[in-house]
Amino acid sequence: MAMNSQGRPTHPGIAATAEVKTFSGHRGLDHEEALIFENESFVKTGVDLPEPKAIKARLGGLERMASIGLPGLTEPETMRHYVRLSRKNYAIDSGLYPLGSCTMKHNPRLNEKMARLPGFADIHPLQPERTVQGALMLMEALGGYLMELTGMAAVAMSPKAGAHGELCGMLAIKAAHDAKGSKRNVVLVPDSAHGTNPATAAFMGYTVRSIPAKADGTVGVADVTAALGPDVAAIMLTNPNTCGLFEPDVVEIARAVHEAGAYFYCDGANFNAIVGKVRPGDLGVDAMHINLHKTFSTPHGGGGPGSGPVVLSAALAPFAPLPFVAKEGAAYRLIEQVADAQGAQPFGRLTAFHGQMGMFVRALTYMLSHGSDGMRQASDDAVLSANYIRASLRDLFTQPFGDKACMHEVLFDDAWLKETGVTTLDFAKAMIDEGYHPMTMYFPLVVHGAMLIEPTESESKASLDQFIATLRALAMAAKAGDVERFKQAPILAPRRRLDETKAAREPKLVWKEPVQKVAAE
Ligand SMILES: *Cc1c(COP(=O)(O)O)cnc(C)c1O
């Protein structure tokens, strides 16, 4: 009988669980769930309203003639549909979520409580300013802490995610060049960058010039200098970088970039590693987005919208977008028009309103409840957790850039899987059977078969130990030649392995009404 790590028996040994077929299609208490349109009758309605008395139509013959075409669900049916779906969703609230570069940390419940305060939750962006002074004050306070933590001169609060923040920062950079009459059409992006960096540059019409990574996984000054020229508008550099390493030459790179008349955009998605330790402004950064939904614990993924404020250096501050909060005497104002911008030259407006208010409340709550020492310790612990995993696996897994300390995430490659017949993808699928969301795979692209693991500071030592023990057990199985286990995985998930190539090549984009199932005789 199989035993779990506490020595208690696990399932009673049905070897091929995947082969068990049930009549209902459900697997234990885990229900198969059809699309909301597929189960229910379209003629039924969920509410019981009396037929309206004969009324004189005033729509001039424009009344709807056909059925409204919405599924007819009762309240309990609706509830069950969404609860069952939610149970298929893996979340930070259900287990360790080691997705590198995503900083899947715990979202403290205190944040949720604060975000639900009616004074924040029930206000509207079009309310008169004097009725939302507290909300504006909160935005000002959060922006102030972001500038303090990064050592930067200004902040744009409205971008709604990291990628949106990149666009904001790059638009500020473009506006600064335009103001000087400098025409530049190239942006430097290292090979190891997140895909959003070259995408942002290309979206704005820039040509992307890639910078190769050095053998140690970092970006070299010489490579940057060689790529610089009068046509270069900016560099987009991630620090700590996507290999989980701090860029040691970042100050020199910034200097070279500035000497060439270009600006330094820093992708700040990995800020969680250095909060309270390093101020990006001191490194020469001109613009950096901060993913509140990563570093400052606001929910993301299926859990909620992102928020990507951008901090700006003094050189770029005048070009920050509208709207922004200004304090006049004791009152707060939201500056909405260029004419009110006190001589600044905003590049324009990114969003209809001011950004993700609920996320601002959560992020500020996180900051105030941690304090400066707590935020610094969170970074310390995030780095410690990643290195604990690194040190516990380094005898089995291979590290592409040698055995050296990492920041908040540890990067392995697939050299150690060579000749086992198991790939990074197979390994990740086997992790699902073991109850773990896979790590980030095949990113960054500069590393073959990359496995990027970011545990964050939220995990206890016991949780890390169990994760490590599981990965070690899987690694031993791979090395022992148990290829089938990996090729078949996931066996225990609601869906087996999908044909991803076919899904990409022949996507089915149209929902078709299913053939009605006839009840069994
Ligand atoms: C997450 C991430 C982004 C993009 O942020 P979103 O909020 O997902 O748009 C950009 N760069 C890096 C390195 C990231 O990890």
Coordinates of C-alpha atoms and ligand atoms in Angstrom, one line a residue:
M1 CA 0.0 0.0 0.0
A2 CA 1.3 3.4 -0.9
M3 CA 2.2 5.7 2.1
N4 CA 2.3 9.4 2.2
S5 CA 5.2 11.4 3.7
Q6 CA 3.6 11.1 7.2
G7 CA 3.5 7.3 6.8
R8 CA -0.2 7.2 6.5
P9 CA -1.8 5.1 3.8
T10 CA -2.8 6.9 0.7
H11 CA -5.5 5.6 -1.7
P12 CA -6.2 1.9 -1.4
G13 CA -4.1 1.1 -4.4
I14 CA -6.3 1.3 -7.5
A15 CA -3.3 1.2 -9.8
A16 CA -4.8 2.7 -12.9
T17 CA -7.0 5.4 -11.5
A18 CA -7.2 7.0 -14.8
E19 CA -8.8 4.0 -16.3
V20 CA -11.8 4.0 -13.9
K21 CA -14.8 5.0 -15.9
T22 CA -17.9 6.3 -14.0
F23 CA -21.4 6.4 -15.4
S24 CA -21.9 10.1 -14.6
G25 CA -18.5 11.2 -15.8
H26 CA -17.8 12.6 -12.3
R27 CA -14.7 11.4 -10.6
G28 CA -15.4 11.0 -6.9
L29 CA -16.8 14.3 -5.6
D30 CA -15.0 16.1 -8.4
H31 CA -17.8 16.9 -10.9
E32 CA -17.4 17.0 -14.6
E33 CA -18.7 20.4 -15.6
A34 CA -20.3 21.3 -18.9
L35 CA -20.4 24.8 -20.2
I36 CA -23.2 26.9 -18.7
F37 CA -25.0 26.8 -22.0
E38 CA -24.9 23.1 -22.4
N39 CA -26.8 21.6 -19.5
E40 CA -29.9 23.6 -19.1
S41 CA -33.0 24.4 -21.0
F42 CA -33.2 27.7 -22.8
V43 CA -37.0 27.9 -22.3
K44 CA -36.9 27.6 -18.5
T45 CA -36.3 30.8 -16.6
G46 CA -34.7 31.0 -13.1
V47 CA -37.2 33.4 -11.8
D48 CA -40.9 33.1 -11.2
L49 CA -42.5 36.3 -12.4
P50 CA -46.2 36.5 -13.2
E51 CA -47.1 37.1 -16.8
P52 CA -47.3 40.8 -17.4
K53 CA -50.8 42.2 -17.9
A54 CA -51.5 43.3 -21.4
I55 CA -49.6 46.5 -22.0
K56 CA -49.4 48.8 -24.9
A57 CA -46.0 48.4 -26.5
R58 CA -44.2 51.7 -26.9
L59 CA -41.2 50.2 -28.9
G60 CA -42.7 51.0 -32.3
G61 CA -42.5 47.4 -33.5
L62 CA -38.9 47.0 -32.4
E63 CA -39.7 44.4 -29.7
R64 CA -37.5 41.2 -29.7
M65 CA -39.3 38.4 -31.5
A66 CA -37.0 35.5 -30.7
S67 CA -36.0 34.0 -27.4
I68 CA -33.3 35.8 -25.5
G69 CA -31.0 32.8 -25.7
L70 CA -29.7 32.8 -22.1
P71 CA -29.4 29.5 -20.2
G72 CA -32.3 29.1 -17.8
L73 CA -30.7 28.3 -14.5
T74 CA -32.2 28.5 -11.0
E75 CA -30.2 30.1 -8.2
P76 CA -28.9 26.8 -6.8
E77 CA -27.9 25.6 -10.3
T78 CA -26.0 28.8 -11.0
M79 CA -24.3 28.6 -7.6
R80 CA -23.2 25.0 -8.2
H81 CA -21.9 25.8 -11.7
Y82 CA -19.6 28.5 -10.5
V83 CA -18.6 26.7 -7.3
R84 CA -17.6 23.6 -9.2
L85 CA -15.7 25.7 -11.7
S86 CA -13.9 27.4 -8.9
R87 CA -12.8 24.0 -7.5
K88 CA -11.0 23.3 -10.7
N89 CA -9.0 26.5 -10.3
Y90 CA -5.6 26.0 -8.6
A91 CA -4.9 29.0 -6.5
I92 CA -2.4 30.4 -4.0
D93 CA -5.1 29.7 -1.4
S94 CA -5.1 26.0 -2.2
G95 CA -1.4 25.3 -2.4
L96 CA 2.2 26.3 -3.2
Y97 CA 2.4 28.1 -6.5
P98 CA 6.0 28.1 -7.7
L99 CA 5.4 30.0 -10.9
G100 CA 8.7 31.9 -11.5
S101 CA 8.6 35.6 -12.5
C102 CA 5.0 35.8 -11.2
T103 CA 5.5 36.2 -7.5
M104 CA 2.5 34.2 -6.4
K105 CA 2.5 35.3 -2.8
H106 CA -0.3 35.0 -0.2
N107 CA -2.9 37.8 -0.5
P108 CA -3.4 38.8 3.2
R109 CA -7.1 38.9 4.2
L110 CA -6.6 42.2 5.9
N111 CA -6.1 43.7 2.4
E112 CA -9.5 42.3 1.4
K113 CA -11.2 43.7 4.5
M114 CA -9.8 47.2 3.8
A115 CA -10.7 47.0 0.1
R116 CA -14.3 46.3 1.0
L117 CA -14.8 49.3 3.3
P118 CA -17.7 51.2 1.8
G119 CA -15.8 54.4 1.6
F120 CA -13.5 52.8 -0.9
A121 CA -15.6 50.0 -2.4
D122 CA -18.8 52.0 -3.1
I123 CA -17.5 55.2 -4.6
H124 CA -17.6 56.2 -8.3
P125 CA -14.8 57.8 -10.3
L126 CA -17.2 60.5 -11.5
Q127 CA -18.1 61.6 -8.0
P128 CA -17.3 65.2 -7.1
E129 CA -13.7 65.5 -5.8
R130 CA -14.8 66.8 -2.4
T131 CA -16.7 63.6 -1.7
V132 CA -13.7 61.3 -2.4
Q133 CA -10.9 63.1 -0.5
G134 CA -10.0 59.9 1.4
A135 CA -9.6 57.9 -1.8
L136 CA -7.4 60.6 -3.4
M137 CA -5.4 60.8 -0.1
L138 CA -4.8 57.0 -0.3
M139 CA -3.6 57.2 -3.9
E140 CA -1.2 60.0 -2.9
A141 CA 0.1 58.0 0.1
L142 CA 0.6 54.8 -2.0
G143 CA 2.3 56.7 -4.8
G144 CA 4.5 58.4 -2.2
Y145 CA 5.7 55.1 -0.7
L146 CA 6.4 53.8 -4.2
M147 CA 8.6 56.8 -5.0
E148 CA 10.3 56.4 -1.6
L149 CA 11.0 52.7 -2.1
T150 CA 12.4 53.2 -5.6
G151 CA 14.1 56.6 -5.1
M152 CA 12.2 58.1 -8.0
A153 CA 10.7 61.6 -8.6
A154 CA 7.2 60.9 -9.9
V155 CA 4.7 58.1 -10.2
A156 CA 1.9 57.3 -12.7
M157 CA -0.8 55.3 -11.0
S158 CA -3.1 54.5 -13.8
P159 CA -1.5 51.6 -15.7
K160 CA -3.5 48.5 -15.2
A161 CA -0.8 45.8 -15.3
G162 CA 3.0 45.4 -15.8
A163 CA 2.7 45.3 -19.6
H164 CA 0.5 48.4 -19.5
G165 CA 3.1 50.1 -17.3
E166 CA 5.8 49.3 -19.8
L167 CA 3.7 51.1 -22.4
C168 CA 3.3 54.1 -20.0
G169 CA 7.1 54.3 -19.3
M170 CA 8.0 54.0 -22.9
L171 CA 5.5 56.7 -23.9
A172 CA 7.1 59.0 -21.3
I173 CA 10.5 58.2 -22.8
K174 CA 9.2 58.9 -26.3
A175 CA 7.6 62.2 -25.1
A176 CA 11.0 63.2 -23.6
H177 CA 12.8 62.5 -26.9
D178 CA 10.1 64.3 -28.9
A179 CA 10.4 67.3 -26.6
K180 CA 14.1 67.5 -27.4
G181 CA 13.4 67.0 -31.1
S182 CA 15.4 63.8 -31.0
K183 CA 14.4 61.1 -33.5
R184 CA 15.3 57.6 -32.4
N185 CA 13.8 54.4 -33.5
V186 CA 15.6 51.6 -31.7
V187 CA 15.1 50.0 -28.3
L188 CA 17.6 47.6 -26.8
V189 CA 16.2 44.5 -25.2
P190 CA 18.3 41.6 -23.7
D191 CA 17.6 38.1 -25.0
S192 CA 16.4 37.0 -21.5
A193 CA 13.6 39.6 -21.3
H194 CA 10.0 38.9 -20.7
G195 CA 8.1 38.8 -24.0
T196 CA 6.2 41.9 -23.0
N197 CA 9.3 44.1 -23.3
P198 CA 10.0 43.6 -27.0
A199 CA 6.2 43.5 -27.6
T200 CA 5.9 47.0 -26.0
A201 CA 8.7 48.4 -28.0
A202 CA 7.4 46.9 -31.3
F203 CA 3.9 48.1 -30.5
M204 CA 5.1 51.6 -30.3
G205 CA 6.8 51.3 -33.7
Y206 CA 10.4 50.9 -32.4
T207 CA 12.8 48.4 -33.9
V208 CA 14.0 45.9 -31.2
R209 CA 17.8 45.3 -31.1
S210 CA 18.6 42.3 -28.9
I211 CA 21.4 42.1 -26.5
P212 CA 22.9 38.6 -26.0
A213 CA 23.2 37.3 -22.5
K214 CA 26.8 36.6 -21.2
A215 CA 27.8 33.1 -20.3
D216 CA 27.0 33.9 -16.7
G217 CA 23.4 34.9 -17.5
T218 CA 23.8 38.6 -17.0
V219 CA 24.0 41.5 -19.4
G220 CA 27.5 42.9 -20.1
V221 CA 28.3 46.6 -20.4
A222 CA 30.4 45.9 -23.5
D223 CA 27.5 44.3 -25.3
V224 CA 25.2 47.2 -24.4
T225 CA 27.8 49.8 -25.5
A226 CA 28.3 48.0 -28.8
A227 CA 24.6 48.2 -29.5
L228 CA 24.2 51.9 -28.5
G229 CA 24.1 54.6 -31.0
P230 CA 22.3 57.9 -31.9
D231 CA 19.3 55.8 -33.1
V232 CA 18.7 54.2 -29.7
A233 CA 15.8 55.6 -27.7
A234 CA 16.1 53.3 -24.6
I235 CA 17.1 50.0 -23.1
M236 CA 14.6 47.8 -21.4
L237 CA 16.4 45.8 -18.8
T238 CA 14.9 43.6 -16.0
N239 CA 16.6 43.7 -12.7
P240 CA 16.9 41.2 -10.9
N241 CA 16.8 39.6 -14.3
T242 CA 14.6 36.7 -15.5
C243 CA 17.4 34.2 -14.7
G244 CA 17.0 35.2 -11.1
L245 CA 20.3 37.1 -11.0
F246 CA 21.0 40.7 -10.0
E247 CA 22.6 42.5 -12.9
P248 CA 26.0 43.4 -11.4
D249 CA 26.9 46.0 -14.1
V250 CA 23.6 47.8 -13.9
V251 CA 25.1 51.2 -12.8
E252 CA 27.6 51.1 -15.6
I253 CA 25.0 50.1 -18.1
A254 CA 22.8 53.1 -17.0
R255 CA 25.8 55.4 -17.4
A256 CA 26.6 54.2 -20.9
V257 CA 22.9 54.4 -21.9
H258 CA 22.6 58.0 -20.6
E259 CA 25.9 59.0 -22.3
A260 CA 24.4 57.9 -25.6
G261 CA 21.4 60.1 -25.0
A262 CA 19.0 57.2 -24.3
Y263 CA 16.8 56.3 -21.3
F264 CA 16.8 53.3 -19.0
Y265 CA 13.5 51.5 -18.7
C266 CA 13.7 48.9 -15.9
D267 CA 11.2 46.0 -15.9
G268 CA 10.4 46.0 -12.2
A269 CA 8.4 42.8 -12.1
N270 CA 11.1 41.2 -9.9
F271 CA 11.1 44.0 -7.4
N272 CA 10.1 41.6 -4.6
A273 CA 13.7 40.5 -4.4
I274 CA 15.0 43.9 -3.5
V275 CA 12.4 46.0 -1.7
G276 CA 14.0 48.0 1.0
K277 CA 17.5 46.8 -0.1
V278 CA 18.1 48.7 -3.3
R279 CA 16.4 51.8 -4.8
P280 CA 16.3 51.5 -8.6
G281 CA 16.6 55.3 -8.8
D282 CA 20.1 55.0 -7.3
L283 CA 21.0 52.6 -10.1
G284 CA 20.2 55.1 -12.8
V285 CA 16.7 53.9 -13.8
D286 CA 14.5 56.4 -15.6
A287 CA 11.2 54.5 -15.6
M288 CA 10.1 51.3 -13.9
H289 CA 6.7 49.6 -13.6
I290 CA 5.8 48.0 -10.3
N291 CA 3.5 45.0 -10.4
L292 CA 1.3 45.7 -7.3
H293 CA -0.1 42.3 -8.0
K294 CA 3.3 40.6 -7.6
T295 CA 5.4 42.6 -5.1
F296 CA 2.6 44.1 -3.0
S297 CA 0.4 41.0 -2.7
T298 CA -2.7 42.1 -4.6
P299 CA -4.4 39.1 -6.2
H300 CA -3.7 38.2 -9.8
G301 CA -4.2 35.5 -12.4
G302 CA -7.8 34.3 -12.0
G303 CA -8.0 36.2 -8.8
G304 CA -8.2 39.8 -9.8
P305 CA -7.1 42.6 -12.0
G306 CA -3.4 43.7 -12.1
S307 CA -2.1 47.1 -11.3
G308 CA 1.2 48.5 -12.7
P309 CA 2.1 51.9 -11.4
V310 CA 5.2 53.4 -13.1
V311 CA 7.8 55.4 -11.2
L312 CA 9.7 58.0 -13.2
S313 CA 13.0 59.8 -12.8
A314 CA 13.2 63.6 -12.6
A315 CA 14.1 63.7 -16.4
L316 CA 10.8 61.9 -17.2
A317 CA 8.6 63.3 -14.5
P318 CA 7.1 66.2 -16.5
F319 CA 5.8 63.7 -19.1
A320 CA 3.8 61.6 -16.7
P321 CA 0.3 60.9 -18.0
L322 CA -3.0 62.3 -16.8
P323 CA -4.7 62.1 -14.4
F324 CA -2.6 62.5 -11.3
V325 CA -3.3 63.5 -7.7
A326 CA -2.1 67.0 -6.5
K327 CA -2.3 68.4 -3.1
E328 CA -3.5 72.0 -2.8
G329 CA -3.5 73.2 0.8
A330 CA -5.4 70.5 2.8
A331 CA -7.4 69.4 -0.3
Y332 CA -6.5 66.7 -2.9
R333 CA -7.3 67.2 -6.5
L334 CA -7.2 64.9 -9.5
I335 CA -5.5 66.8 -12.3
E336 CA -7.4 65.8 -15.4
Q337 CA -6.4 68.4 -18.0
V338 CA -3.1 69.6 -19.5
A339 CA -4.1 73.2 -18.7
D340 CA -4.2 72.3 -15.0
A341 CA -0.9 70.3 -15.1
Q342 CA 1.2 73.1 -13.6
G343 CA 3.6 73.5 -16.5
A344 CA 4.1 69.7 -17.0
Q345 CA 3.8 68.1 -20.4
P346 CA 1.7 65.0 -19.9
F347 CA 2.1 62.6 -22.8
G348 CA -1.7 62.0 -22.6
R349 CA -4.0 59.6 -20.9
L350 CA -3.8 55.8 -20.6
T351 CA -7.1 54.9 -19.1
A352 CA -10.6 56.4 -18.7
F353 CA -10.2 56.9 -15.0
H354 CA -7.3 56.7 -12.5
G355 CA -6.5 53.0 -12.3
Q356 CA -7.3 50.0 -10.0
M357 CA -8.6 51.6 -6.8
G358 CA -9.2 48.2 -5.1
M359 CA -5.6 47.2 -5.8
F360 CA -4.3 50.5 -4.4
V361 CA -6.2 49.9 -1.1
R362 CA -4.8 46.4 -0.9
A363 CA -1.2 47.4 -1.7
L364 CA -1.2 50.2 0.8
T365 CA -2.6 47.9 3.4
Y366 CA 0.2 45.5 2.7
M367 CA 2.8 48.2 3.1
L368 CA 1.4 49.7 6.3
S369 CA 0.9 46.3 7.9
H370 CA 4.4 45.2 7.1
G371 CA 6.2 48.5 7.8
S372 CA 9.6 49.3 6.2
D373 CA 11.3 46.5 8.2
G374 CA 8.6 44.0 7.3
M375 CA 8.8 44.7 3.6
R376 CA 12.6 44.4 3.7
Q377 CA 12.3 41.1 5.6
A378 CA 9.8 39.8 3.0
S379 CA 12.5 40.4 0.4
D380 CA 15.1 38.7 2.5
D381 CA 12.8 35.7 3.1
A382 CA 11.8 35.4 -0.6
V383 CA 15.5 35.2 -1.5
L384 CA 16.2 32.8 1.3
S385 CA 13.3 30.5 0.2
A386 CA 14.6 30.4 -3.4
N387 CA 18.1 29.6 -2.3
Y388 CA 16.9 26.9 0.1
I389 CA 15.2 25.2 -2.8
R390 CA 18.3 25.7 -5.0
A391 CA 20.6 24.2 -2.3
S392 CA 18.3 21.3 -1.7
L393 CA 18.1 20.3 -5.4
R394 CA 21.4 21.2 -6.8
D395 CA 22.8 17.6 -6.5
L396 CA 20.0 16.3 -8.8
F397 CA 19.1 19.3 -11.0
T398 CA 21.5 21.4 -13.1
Q399 CA 21.9 25.2 -12.9
P400 CA 22.7 26.8 -16.2
F401 CA 25.0 29.5 -14.9
G402 CA 26.8 27.5 -12.3
D403 CA 26.4 26.9 -8.6
K404 CA 25.9 30.4 -7.3
A405 CA 23.3 32.2 -5.1
C406 CA 20.2 33.4 -6.8
M407 CA 17.7 36.2 -5.9
H408 CA 14.0 35.4 -5.3
E409 CA 13.7 32.7 -7.9
V410 CA 15.9 29.7 -8.9
L411 CA 16.5 28.7 -12.5
F412 CA 17.3 25.1 -13.5
D413 CA 17.8 23.8 -17.0
D414 CA 17.1 20.4 -18.5
A415 CA 20.7 19.2 -18.9
W416 CA 20.2 16.8 -16.0
L417 CA 17.3 15.2 -17.9
K418 CA 19.4 14.4 -20.9
E419 CA 19.2 10.7 -21.8
T420 CA 16.3 10.1 -19.4
G421 CA 13.7 10.5 -22.2
V422 CA 11.8 12.9 -19.9
T423 CA 11.4 16.6 -20.9
T424 CA 10.8 19.7 -18.9
L425 CA 7.1 19.5 -20.0
D426 CA 6.8 15.9 -18.9
F427 CA 8.3 16.7 -15.5
A428 CA 5.9 19.7 -15.1
K429 CA 2.9 17.4 -15.9
A430 CA 4.1 14.9 -13.4
M431 CA 4.1 17.7 -10.7
I432 CA 0.4 18.1 -11.3
D433 CA -0.3 14.5 -10.3
E434 CA 1.7 15.3 -7.1
G435 CA -0.6 18.2 -6.3
Y436 CA 1.7 21.0 -7.4
H437 CA 1.2 23.7 -10.0
P438 CA 4.2 23.5 -12.3
M439 CA 7.0 26.1 -12.1
T440 CA 7.4 28.4 -15.1
M441 CA 8.8 26.4 -18.0
Y442 CA 10.8 27.2 -21.1
F443 CA 11.2 30.8 -19.9
P444 CA 13.6 32.6 -20.0
L445 CA 14.3 31.5 -23.6
V446 CA 18.1 31.8 -23.2
V447 CA 18.1 28.6 -21.1
H448 CA 17.3 25.1 -22.6
G449 CA 14.3 23.5 -21.0
A450 CA 14.2 26.2 -18.4
M451 CA 12.5 25.5 -15.0
L452 CA 12.0 28.7 -13.1
I453 CA 10.9 28.3 -9.5
E454 CA 9.8 31.2 -7.3
P455 CA 8.5 30.1 -3.9
T456 CA 8.1 33.6 -2.4
E457 CA 8.3 34.4 1.3
S458 CA 4.8 33.1 2.0
E459 CA 5.8 29.4 2.3
S460 CA 6.7 27.9 5.6
K461 CA 9.8 25.7 5.9
A462 CA 7.6 22.6 6.2
S463 CA 5.8 23.5 2.9
L464 CA 9.2 24.1 1.2
D465 CA 10.5 20.7 2.5
Q466 CA 7.5 18.8 1.2
F467 CA 7.9 20.5 -2.2
I468 CA 11.6 19.7 -2.3
A469 CA 11.0 16.1 -1.3
T470 CA 8.4 15.7 -4.1
L471 CA 10.7 17.2 -6.7
R472 CA 13.5 14.9 -5.5
A473 CA 11.3 11.9 -5.7
L474 CA 10.2 12.8 -9.2
A475 CA 13.8 13.5 -10.2
M476 CA 14.9 10.1 -8.9
A477 CA 12.1 8.4 -10.9
A478 CA 13.1 10.2 -14.0
K479 CA 16.7 9.2 -13.6
A480 CA 15.7 5.6 -12.8
G481 CA 14.1 5.4 -16.2
D482 CA 10.4 5.5 -15.2
V483 CA 9.6 7.3 -18.4
E484 CA 6.0 6.1 -18.7
R485 CA 4.9 7.9 -15.5
F486 CA 6.1 11.1 -17.0
K487 CA 4.8 10.6 -20.6
Q488 CA 1.3 9.7 -19.2
A489 CA 1.1 12.5 -16.8
P490 CA -1.1 14.1 -15.6
I491 CA -3.1 11.0 -14.8
L492 CA -5.1 12.4 -11.9
A493 CA -6.1 15.8 -13.3
P494 CA -9.6 16.4 -14.6
R495 CA -8.1 16.6 -18.1
R496 CA -5.2 14.6 -19.4
R497 CA -2.5 16.0 -21.6
L498 CA -3.9 18.1 -24.4
D499 CA -2.6 18.2 -27.9
E500 CA -1.3 21.7 -27.6
T501 CA 0.1 21.8 -31.2
K502 CA -3.3 20.8 -32.6
A503 CA -5.0 23.3 -30.3
A504 CA -2.8 26.1 -31.6
R505 CA -2.9 25.0 -35.3
E506 CA -6.6 24.2 -35.5
P507 CA -8.3 26.3 -32.7
K508 CA -12.0 25.7 -32.3
L509 CA -13.3 29.2 -31.8
V510 CA -17.0 28.7 -32.3
W511 CA -19.3 27.1 -29.7
K512 CA -21.6 24.6 -31.3
E513 CA -24.8 23.4 -29.6
P514 CA -24.1 19.9 -28.4
V515 CA -26.1 17.0 -29.6
Q516 CA -28.8 16.4 -27.0
K517 CA -27.9 13.3 -24.9
V518 CA -30.8 10.9 -24.7
A519 CA -31.4 9.3 -21.3
A520 CA -30.3 5.7 -21.0
E521 CA -33.1 3.2 -21.5
Ligands
LIG1 C1 4.8 39.6 -15.0 C2 5.9 40.2 -15.8 C3 5.6 41.2 -16.7 C4 4.2 41.7 -17.1 O1 3.4 42.0 -16.1 P1 1.8 41.9 -16.2 O2 1.3 42.5 -15.0 O3 1.5 40.4 -16.3 O4 1.4 42.6 -17.5 C5 6.7 41.8 -17.4 N1 7.9 41.4 -17.1 C6 8.2 40.5 -16.2 C7 9.7 40.1 -16.0 C8 7.2 39.8 -15.5 O5 7.5 38.8 -14.7

